[in-house]
Short mmCIF file of C-alpha atoms in Angstrom, two decimals:
data_model
loop_
_atom_site.label_atom_id
_atom_site.label_comp_id
_atom_site.label_asym_id
_atom_site.label_seq_id
_atom_site.Cartn_x
_atom_site.Cartn_y
_atom_site.Cartn_z
CA UNK A 149 -0.01 -0.25 -0.19
CA UNK A 150 1.26 3.29 -1.09
CA UNK A 151 1.30 5.30 1.90
CA UNK A 152 1.70 9.12 0.40
CA UNK A 153 -0.72 7.73 -2.23
CA UNK A 154 -3.64 7.02 0.22
CA UNK A 155 -3.17 9.96 1.74
CA UNK A 156 -2.98 12.20 -1.58
CA UNK A 157 -6.59 10.62 -2.40
CA UNK A 158 -8.15 10.87 1.14
CA UNK A 159 -7.10 14.49 0.99
CA UNK A 160 -8.75 15.17 -2.48
CA UNK A 161 -12.41 13.14 -1.46
CA UNK A 162 -11.95 14.94 2.17
CA UNK A 163 -11.80 18.51 -0.19
CA UNK A 164 -14.06 17.33 -2.84
CA UNK A 165 -17.14 16.54 0.19
CA UNK A 166 -16.69 19.94 1.44
CA UNK A 167 -17.05 21.56 -1.72
CA UNK A 168 -19.96 19.73 -2.39
CA UNK A 169 -21.53 20.51 1.27
CA UNK A 170 -20.48 24.22 0.10
CA UNK A 171 -22.24 23.74 -3.41
CA UNK A 172 -25.36 22.93 -1.35
CA UNK A 173 -25.96 25.23 0.26
CA UNK A 174 -25.74 27.38 -2.26
CA UNK A 175 -27.97 25.20 -4.00
CA UNK A 176 -30.45 25.60 -1.67
CA UNK A 177 -30.58 29.15 -1.54
CA UNK A 178 -31.06 29.44 -5.05
CA UNK A 179 -33.92 27.17 -5.33
CA UNK A 180 -35.52 29.24 -3.13
CA UNK A 181 -35.59 32.11 -5.28
CA UNK A 182 -37.29 29.98 -8.65
CA UNK A 183 -40.93 32.14 -8.99
CA UNK A 184 -39.83 35.23 -7.60
CA UNK A 185 -38.30 38.46 -7.83
CA UNK A 186 -35.15 36.83 -7.68
CA UNK A 187 -35.24 34.31 -10.50
CA UNK A 188 -33.17 36.40 -12.81
CA UNK A 189 -31.48 35.28 -16.30
CA UNK A 190 -28.74 35.27 -14.16
CA UNK A 191 -29.96 33.22 -11.09
CA UNK A 192 -31.09 30.73 -13.39
CA UNK A 193 -27.32 30.36 -15.42
CA UNK A 194 -25.78 30.69 -11.83
CA UNK A 195 -28.26 27.89 -10.77
CA UNK A 196 -26.95 25.58 -13.60
CA UNK A 197 -23.54 26.03 -13.43
CA UNK A 198 -24.08 25.12 -9.56
CA UNK A 199 -25.57 22.35 -10.64
CA UNK A 200 -23.27 20.68 -13.34
CA UNK A 201 -20.14 21.66 -11.18
CA UNK A 202 -21.14 19.67 -7.95
CA UNK A 203 -21.76 16.70 -10.38
CA UNK A 204 -18.79 16.36 -12.11
CA UNK A 205 -17.20 16.91 -8.56
CA UNK A 206 -19.06 13.94 -7.55
CA UNK A 207 -18.06 11.47 -10.26
CA UNK A 208 -14.60 12.71 -9.44
CA UNK A 209 -15.24 12.03 -5.72
CA UNK A 210 -16.78 8.70 -7.07
CA UNK A 211 -13.41 7.34 -8.86
CA UNK A 212 -11.86 8.56 -5.90
CA UNK A 213 -13.78 6.29 -3.44
CA UNK A 214 -13.10 3.41 -5.83
CA UNK A 215 -9.28 3.90 -5.90
CA UNK A 216 -9.18 4.31 -1.98
CA UNK A 217 -10.84 0.99 -1.95
CA UNK A 218 -8.78 -0.69 -4.03
CA UNK A 219 -5.77 0.44 -2.07
CA UNK A 220 -6.77 -0.22 0.90
CA UNK A 221 -7.34 -4.16 1.30
CA UNK A 222 -4.42 -4.37 3.36
CA UNK A 223 -4.20 -1.37 5.46
CA UNK A 224 -7.25 -1.06 8.20
CA UNK A 225 -6.89 2.75 8.50
CA UNK A 226 -7.10 3.85 5.40
CA UNK A 227 -10.04 1.02 5.45
CA UNK A 228 -11.62 2.82 8.37
CA UNK A 229 -11.04 6.57 6.62
CA UNK A 230 -12.71 5.30 3.59
CA UNK A 231 -15.36 4.03 5.47
CA UNK A 232 -15.91 7.48 6.71
CA UNK A 233 -15.35 9.29 4.24
CA UNK A 234 -17.95 6.91 1.71
CA UNK A 235 -20.58 7.86 5.07
CA UNK A 236 -19.79 11.64 4.74
CA UNK A 237 -20.05 11.22 0.83
CA UNK A 238 -23.27 9.30 1.03
CA UNK A 239 -24.84 11.92 2.85
CA UNK A 240 -23.75 15.36 0.79
CA UNK A 241 -25.55 13.40 -2.32
CA UNK A 242 -28.51 13.08 -0.62
CA UNK A 243 -28.68 16.37 0.06
CA UNK A 244 -27.32 17.35 -3.60
CA UNK A 245 -30.09 14.79 -4.67
CA UNK A 246 -32.79 16.38 -2.26
CA UNK A 247 -32.26 20.01 -3.76
CA UNK A 248 -32.29 19.05 -7.43
CA UNK A 249 -35.57 16.76 -6.71
CA UNK A 250 -36.84 20.14 -5.33
CA UNK A 251 -35.72 22.92 -8.37
CA UNK A 252 -37.16 19.98 -10.07
CA UNK A 253 -40.52 20.24 -8.33
CA UNK A 254 -40.59 24.20 -8.51
CA UNK A 255 -40.24 24.80 -12.15
CA UNK A 256 -42.34 22.33 -13.12
CA UNK A 257 -45.00 24.42 -10.33
CA UNK A 258 -43.87 27.54 -12.11
CA UNK A 259 -44.58 26.06 -15.63
CA UNK A 260 -47.75 25.08 -14.61
CA UNK A 261 -48.41 28.63 -13.44
CA UNK A 262 -46.80 30.83 -16.41
CA UNK A 263 -49.65 27.76 -18.96
CA UNK A 264 -52.05 29.16 -16.85
CA UNK A 265 -52.08 32.56 -16.62
CA UNK A 266 -51.23 32.44 -20.72
CA UNK A 267 -54.53 29.92 -20.86
CA UNK A 268 -56.00 33.29 -19.52
CA UNK A 269 -54.16 35.37 -21.36
CA UNK A 270 -55.48 34.05 -25.02
CA UNK A 271 -59.28 34.06 -23.06
CA UNK A 272 -59.00 37.48 -22.94
CA UNK A 273 -57.41 38.58 -26.35
CA UNK A 274 -60.48 36.52 -27.63
CA UNK A 275 -63.12 38.69 -25.71
CA UNK A 276 -61.16 42.36 -26.82
CA UNK A 277 -60.73 41.91 -30.29
CA UNK A 278 -61.82 45.14 -31.01
CA UNK A 279 -59.34 47.01 -28.52
CA UNK A 280 -56.52 46.92 -30.20
CA UNK A 281 -53.94 48.17 -27.85
CA UNK A 282 -54.65 45.51 -25.24
CA UNK A 283 -54.59 42.84 -27.76
CA UNK A 284 -51.02 44.06 -28.92
CA UNK A 285 -50.46 43.92 -25.03
CA UNK A 286 -51.20 40.34 -24.72
CA UNK A 287 -50.04 39.22 -27.70
CA UNK A 288 -46.41 40.88 -26.36
CA UNK A 289 -47.29 39.14 -22.43
CA UNK A 290 -48.28 35.86 -24.50
CA UNK A 291 -44.62 35.70 -26.10
CA UNK A 292 -42.98 36.63 -23.05
CA UNK A 293 -45.06 33.78 -21.30
CA UNK A 294 -43.80 31.75 -24.18
CA UNK A 295 -40.35 32.45 -23.91
CA UNK A 296 -39.94 31.59 -19.69
CA UNK A 297 -41.95 28.49 -20.64
CA UNK A 298 -39.45 27.15 -22.62
CA UNK A 299 -36.46 28.04 -20.93
CA UNK A 300 -38.18 26.64 -17.58
CA UNK A 301 -38.70 23.25 -19.78
CA UNK A 302 -34.81 23.31 -20.82
CA UNK A 303 -34.41 23.66 -17.28
CA UNK A 304 -35.97 21.15 -15.95
CA UNK A 305 -34.85 18.92 -18.56
CA UNK A 306 -31.16 20.04 -17.63
CA UNK A 307 -32.44 18.74 -14.26
CA UNK A 308 -33.72 16.21 -14.63
CA UNK A 309 -30.33 14.32 -16.51
CA UNK A 310 -28.23 15.62 -13.15
CA UNK A 311 -30.76 13.95 -11.19
CA UNK A 312 -29.76 10.60 -13.67
CA UNK A 313 -26.57 11.33 -13.06
CA UNK A 314 -26.43 11.31 -9.07
CA UNK A 315 -28.48 7.69 -9.73
CA UNK A 316 -25.82 6.21 -11.79
CA UNK A 317 -23.18 7.70 -8.99
CA UNK A 318 -25.92 5.46 -6.25
CA UNK A 319 -25.65 2.67 -8.76
CA UNK A 320 -21.75 2.62 -8.76
CA UNK A 321 -21.23 3.05 -5.09
CA UNK A 322 -23.82 -0.14 -4.57
CA UNK A 323 -21.62 -1.91 -6.23
CA UNK A 324 -18.79 -0.93 -4.37
CA UNK A 325 -21.10 -1.94 -1.24
CA UNK A 326 -21.20 -5.35 -3.12
CA UNK A 327 -17.82 -6.07 -3.79
CA UNK A 328 -16.23 -4.65 -0.15
CA UNK A 329 -18.21 -6.81 2.56
CA UNK A 330 -16.16 -4.87 4.98
CA UNK A 331 -18.21 -1.79 4.31
CA UNK A 332 -21.73 -3.07 4.04
CA UNK A 333 -22.44 -1.92 8.01
CA UNK A 334 -21.16 1.47 7.17
CA UNK A 335 -23.13 1.89 4.39
CA UNK A 336 -26.14 0.00 5.42
CA UNK A 337 -25.88 2.62 8.52
CA UNK A 338 -25.33 6.01 5.62
CA UNK A 339 -28.17 4.38 4.15
CA UNK A 340 -30.42 3.98 6.98
CA UNK A 341 -30.35 7.85 8.25
CA UNK A 342 -30.03 9.34 4.90
CA UNK A 343 -32.95 10.90 3.10
CA UNK A 344 -32.23 9.51 -0.86
CA UNK A 345 -34.70 11.00 -2.69
CA UNK A 346 -34.21 9.19 -6.46
CA UNK A 347 -35.96 5.88 -5.45
CA UNK A 348 -34.18 4.04 -7.96
CA UNK A 349 -30.13 4.57 -6.50
CA UNK A 350 -31.90 4.00 -3.05
CA UNK A 351 -33.49 0.22 -4.33
CA UNK A 352 -29.31 -0.57 -6.14
CA UNK A 353 -27.64 0.23 -2.17
CA UNK A 354 -30.50 -1.55 -0.82
CA UNK A 355 -30.64 -4.70 -3.35
CA UNK A 356 -26.84 -4.28 -2.81
CA UNK A 357 -26.93 -4.42 1.17
CA UNK A 358 -29.27 -7.13 1.14
CA UNK A 359 -26.88 -9.56 -1.64
CA UNK A 360 -24.15 -9.08 1.35
CA UNK A 361 -26.84 -10.51 4.41
CA UNK A 362 -27.90 -12.86 2.34
CA UNK A 363 -23.87 -14.30 1.55
CA UNK A 364 -23.61 -14.47 5.46
CA UNK A 365 -27.03 -16.14 5.86
CA UNK A 366 -25.39 -18.69 4.19
CA UNK A 367 -21.88 -18.83 4.80
CA UNK A 368 -23.25 -19.07 8.84
CA UNK A 369 -25.60 -21.92 7.88
CA UNK A 370 -22.77 -24.06 5.92
CA UNK A 371 -20.69 -23.64 9.11
CA UNK A 372 -23.68 -24.95 11.23
CA UNK A 373 -24.30 -27.83 8.71
CA UNK A 374 -21.13 -28.98 8.41
CA UNK A 375 -20.40 -28.82 12.22
CA UNK A 376 -23.18 -30.79 13.04
CA UNK A 377 -21.92 -33.25 10.48
CA UNK A 378 -18.77 -33.50 12.02
CA UNK A 379 -20.34 -34.38 14.94
CA UNK A 380 -22.25 -37.25 13.88
CA UNK A 381 -19.35 -38.11 12.67
CA UNK A 382 -17.30 -38.48 15.80
CA UNK A 383 -20.51 -39.57 18.03
CA UNK A 384 -20.98 -42.58 15.31
CA UNK A 385 -17.33 -43.42 15.31
CA UNK A 386 -17.24 -43.69 19.31
CA UNK A 387 -19.91 -45.85 20.02
CA UNK A 388 -18.96 -47.85 17.04
CA UNK A 389 -15.60 -48.16 18.92
CA UNK A 390 -17.25 -49.03 22.01
#
């Protein structure tokens, strides 16, 4: 085990988790602005960039964790640190996912609100066709609504893509859990106390834990079976020699 390499990876993972925690805090601030007076183009662009950069950091962190798991197979200290970092990483991923889903929910709600407002405008235009000035104002507002709906639909599509990216990260973590039995207890604890907002990602983690539990149960049953078999054989041999 290269201690320097392991320490470098641990430092990078720790730094990434801290960055993700800060990103989630900032993202929650932007999410609260959706649909409000501060929901400007600048705010939308900043939020989209923050979500995108957070996903890039998450992917990089997952790669580093995989490397640490491989390197720590013969080093208990690094293995313990890896479990702690995995728990911290799972926690911040949960919070990131929660913020992304809240943003998607609010974007959907805002799209619905603007659509209803536009339908009301269309009704007014039908009722006031004789008023040219009013008709022009309604048409202008209609174009504003259409542009807003288009922009929000694009933002929603990107959010859903980002959510799916995090979902894939959960699947990767599930494979790590499945392959590394030493980490099962700490990962299971993290999953139990975290709120995972993408159902498929949560199901994959739980499935990996069930695989590991079944494997342990199978080993225990085999041990009991062979122990009983040996005892029966010894008893038979004892009775035979008497």
